[in-house]
PDB file of C-alpha atoms in Angstrom:
ATOM      1  CA  MET A 782       0.000   0.000   0.000  1.00  0.00           C
ATOM      2  CA  GLU A 783       1.342   3.416  -0.938  1.00  0.00           C
ATOM      3  CA  LYS A 784       1.742   6.104   1.707  1.00  0.00           C
ATOM      4  CA  ARG A 785      -0.913   8.350   0.162  1.00  0.00           C
ATOM      5  CA  VAL A 786      -3.425   5.505   0.121  1.00  0.00           C
ATOM      6  CA  PHE A 787      -2.627   4.578   3.707  1.00  0.00           C
ATOM      7  CA  PHE A 788      -3.086   8.111   4.977  1.00  0.00           C
ATOM      8  CA  LYS A 789      -6.215   8.608   2.853  1.00  0.00           C
ATOM      9  CA  TYR A 790      -7.881   6.002   5.078  1.00  0.00           C
ATOM     10  CA  TYR A 791      -5.916   6.246   8.310  1.00  0.00           C
ATOM     11  CA  ILE A 792      -6.028   9.997   8.999  1.00  0.00           C
ATOM     12  CA  PRO A 793      -9.819  10.404   8.642  1.00  0.00           C
ATOM     13  CA  ALA A 794     -10.337   7.295  10.795  1.00  0.00           C
ATOM     14  CA  LEU A 795      -7.931   8.644  13.407  1.00  0.00           C
ATOM     15  CA  GLU A 796      -9.713  11.992  13.412  1.00  0.00           C
ATOM     16  CA  GLN A 797     -13.055  10.214  13.835  1.00  0.00           C
ATOM     17  CA  ALA A 798     -11.679   8.188  16.743  1.00  0.00           C
ATOM     18  CA  LEU A 799     -10.359  11.312  18.460  1.00  0.00           C
ATOM     19  CA  ASP A 800     -13.659  13.101  17.895  1.00  0.00           C
ATOM     20  CA  TYR A 801     -15.695  10.102  19.057  1.00  0.00           C
ATOM     21  CA  GLU A 802     -13.875   9.824  22.361  1.00  0.00           C
ATOM     22  CA  GLN A 803     -14.735  13.446  23.113  1.00  0.00           C
ATOM     23  CA  GLN A 804     -18.424  12.712  22.643  1.00  0.00           C
ATOM     24  CA  VAL A 805     -18.584   9.434  24.558  1.00  0.00           C
ATOM     25  CA  ASP A 806     -16.843   9.490  27.930  1.00  0.00           C
ATOM     26  CA  PHE A 807     -16.645   5.805  28.748  1.00  0.00           C
ATOM     27  CA  GLU A 808     -16.134   4.170  25.376  1.00  0.00           C
ATOM     28  CA  VAL A 809     -12.817   4.262  23.562  1.00  0.00           C
ATOM     29  CA  ILE A 810     -12.621   3.160  19.951  1.00  0.00           C
ATOM     30  CA  GLY A 811      -9.394   3.219  17.988  1.00  0.00           C
ATOM     31  CA  PRO A 812      -9.093   4.414  14.406  1.00  0.00           C
ATOM     32  CA  ASP A 813      -9.266   0.925  12.917  1.00  0.00           C
ATOM     33  CA  MET A 814     -12.866   0.569  14.074  1.00  0.00           C
ATOM     34  CA  PHE A 815     -13.887   3.442  11.800  1.00  0.00           C
ATOM     35  CA  ILE A 816     -12.850   1.475   8.716  1.00  0.00           C
ATOM     36  CA  SER A 817     -15.494  -1.090   7.877  1.00  0.00           C
ATOM     37  CA  ASP A 818     -13.720  -2.866   5.004  1.00  0.00           C
ATOM     38  CA  ILE A 819     -11.660  -5.674   6.542  1.00  0.00           C
ATOM     39  CA  ASN A 820      -9.338  -5.815   3.520  1.00  0.00           C
ATOM     40  CA  ILE A 821      -8.494  -2.135   3.915  1.00  0.00           C
ATOM     41  CA  ARG A 822      -7.975  -2.599   7.666  1.00  0.00           C
ATOM     42  CA  ASN A 823      -5.644  -5.513   6.999  1.00  0.00           C
ATOM     43  CA  GLY A 824      -3.752  -3.398   4.468  1.00  0.00           C
ATOM     44  CA  LEU A 825      -3.423  -0.587   7.002  1.00  0.00           C
ATOM     45  CA  ASP A 826      -2.122  -3.014   9.629  1.00  0.00           C
ATOM     46  CA  LYS A 827       0.439  -4.374   7.177  1.00  0.00           C
ATOM     47  CA  PHE A 828       1.507  -0.853   6.200  1.00  0.00           C
ATOM     48  CA  GLU A 829       1.946   0.104   9.848  1.00  0.00           C
ATOM     49  CA  ASN A 830       4.019  -3.007  10.537  1.00  0.00           C
ATOM     50  CA  ASP A 831       6.153  -2.527   7.422  1.00  0.00           C
ATOM     51  CA  ASN A 832       6.636   1.237   7.864  1.00  0.00           C
ATOM     52  CA  TYR A 833       6.525   1.651  11.627  1.00  0.00           C
ATOM     53  CA  PHE A 834       9.944   3.234  11.995  1.00  0.00           C
ATOM     54  CA  GLU A 835       9.369   5.780   9.232  1.00  0.00           C
ATOM     55  CA  PHE A 836       6.269   7.060  11.057  1.00  0.00           C
ATOM     56  CA  GLU A 837       7.269   5.949  14.538  1.00  0.00           C
ATOM     57  CA  LYS A 838       6.366   9.199  16.277  1.00  0.00           C
ATOM     58  CA  LEU A 839       2.783   9.157  14.983  1.00  0.00           C
ATOM     59  CA  PHE A 840       2.193   5.466  15.646  1.00  0.00           C
ATOM     60  CA  TYR A 841       3.798   5.648  19.090  1.00  0.00           C
ATOM     61  CA  LEU A 842       1.722   8.655  20.133  1.00  0.00           C
ATOM     62  CA  VAL A 843      -1.504   7.119  18.828  1.00  0.00           C
ATOM     63  CA  ALA A 844      -0.849   3.808  20.588  1.00  0.00           C
ATOM     64  CA  ASN A 845       0.029   5.512  23.875  1.00  0.00           C
ATOM     65  CA  TYR A 846      -2.946   7.846  23.711  1.00  0.00           C
ATOM     66  CA  PHE A 847      -5.584   5.191  23.083  1.00  0.00           C
ATOM     67  CA  ASP A 848      -3.971   2.752  25.522  1.00  0.00           C
ATOM     68  CA  ALA A 849      -4.072   5.435  28.227  1.00  0.00           C
ATOM     69  CA  LYS A 850      -7.706   6.232  27.432  1.00  0.00           C
ATOM     70  CA  ILE A 851      -8.697   2.557  27.580  1.00  0.00           C
ATOM     71  CA  HIS A 852      -7.000   2.137  30.963  1.00  0.00           C
ATOM     72  CA  ASN A 853      -8.213   5.516  32.246  1.00  0.00           C
ATOM     73  CA  LEU A 854      -4.663   6.793  32.776  1.00  0.00           C
ATOM     74  CA  GLN A 855      -3.959  10.510  32.926  1.00  0.00           C
ATOM     75  CA  ASN A 856      -0.225  10.274  32.187  1.00  0.00           C
ATOM     76  CA  VAL A 857       2.024   8.155  29.994  1.00  0.00           C
ATOM     77  CA  ASP A 858       5.802   8.360  30.300  1.00  0.00           C
ATOM     78  CA  GLY A 859       5.375  11.497  32.404  1.00  0.00           C
ATOM     79  CA  LYS A 860       3.166  13.232  29.819  1.00  0.00           C
ATOM     80  CA  ASN A 861      -0.444  14.181  30.361  1.00  0.00           C
ATOM     81  CA  ILE A 862      -2.712  12.511  27.820  1.00  0.00           C
ATOM     82  CA  ARG A 863      -4.062  15.902  26.735  1.00  0.00           C
ATOM     83  CA  THR A 864      -0.517  16.816  25.732  1.00  0.00           C
ATOM     84  CA  ILE A 865      -0.195  13.525  23.867  1.00  0.00           C
ATOM     85  CA  LYS A 866      -3.451  14.228  22.031  1.00  0.00           C
ATOM     86  CA  GLU A 867      -2.164  17.684  21.041  1.00  0.00           C
ATOM     87  CA  GLU A 868       0.986  16.035  19.690  1.00  0.00           C
ATOM     88  CA  VAL A 869      -1.133  13.546  17.722  1.00  0.00           C
ATOM     89  CA  LEU A 870      -3.093  16.436  16.203  1.00  0.00           C
ATOM     90  CA  LYS A 871       0.171  18.176  15.230  1.00  0.00           C
ATOM     91  CA  GLU A 872       1.407  14.985  13.564  1.00  0.00           C
ATOM     92  CA  ILE A 873      -1.888  14.724  11.669  1.00  0.00           C
ATOM     93  CA  GLU A 874      -1.392  18.241  10.316  1.00  0.00           C
ATOM     94  CA  LYS A 875       2.176  17.426   9.229  1.00  0.00           C
ATOM     95  CA  ILE A 876       0.962  14.303   7.424  1.00  0.00           C
ATOM     96  CA  LYS A 877      -1.822  16.243   5.712  1.00  0.00           C
ATOM     97  CA  GLU A 878       0.659  18.827   4.409  1.00  0.00           C
ATOM     98  CA  ILE A 879       2.734  16.094   2.801  1.00  0.00           C
ATOM     99  CA  TYR A 880       0.230  13.455   1.666  1.00  0.00           C
ATOM    100  CA  PHE A 881      -3.052  15.293   1.033  1.00  0.00           C
TER     101      PHE A 881
END
């Protein structure tokens, strides 16, 4: 899967997941759950595994953020999860500038 194709699906799903968690306090759904086509989800998973280190900051922040939300943690590695979310949003904007 090409980078543009990956981000075409991943970024909107990530934005939906971040927006959803603001609306529903006790339910946390990651970006993959906003992609209904299993083949696309599998392709996104493969892309993430194959390209993790190229986009490590984004994937690391996203994983930490949603893991903290699921476990109701306020801090991860000494960072408040609101700060982590802000960093995720900054990474999204960087990706959009390059791939959209």
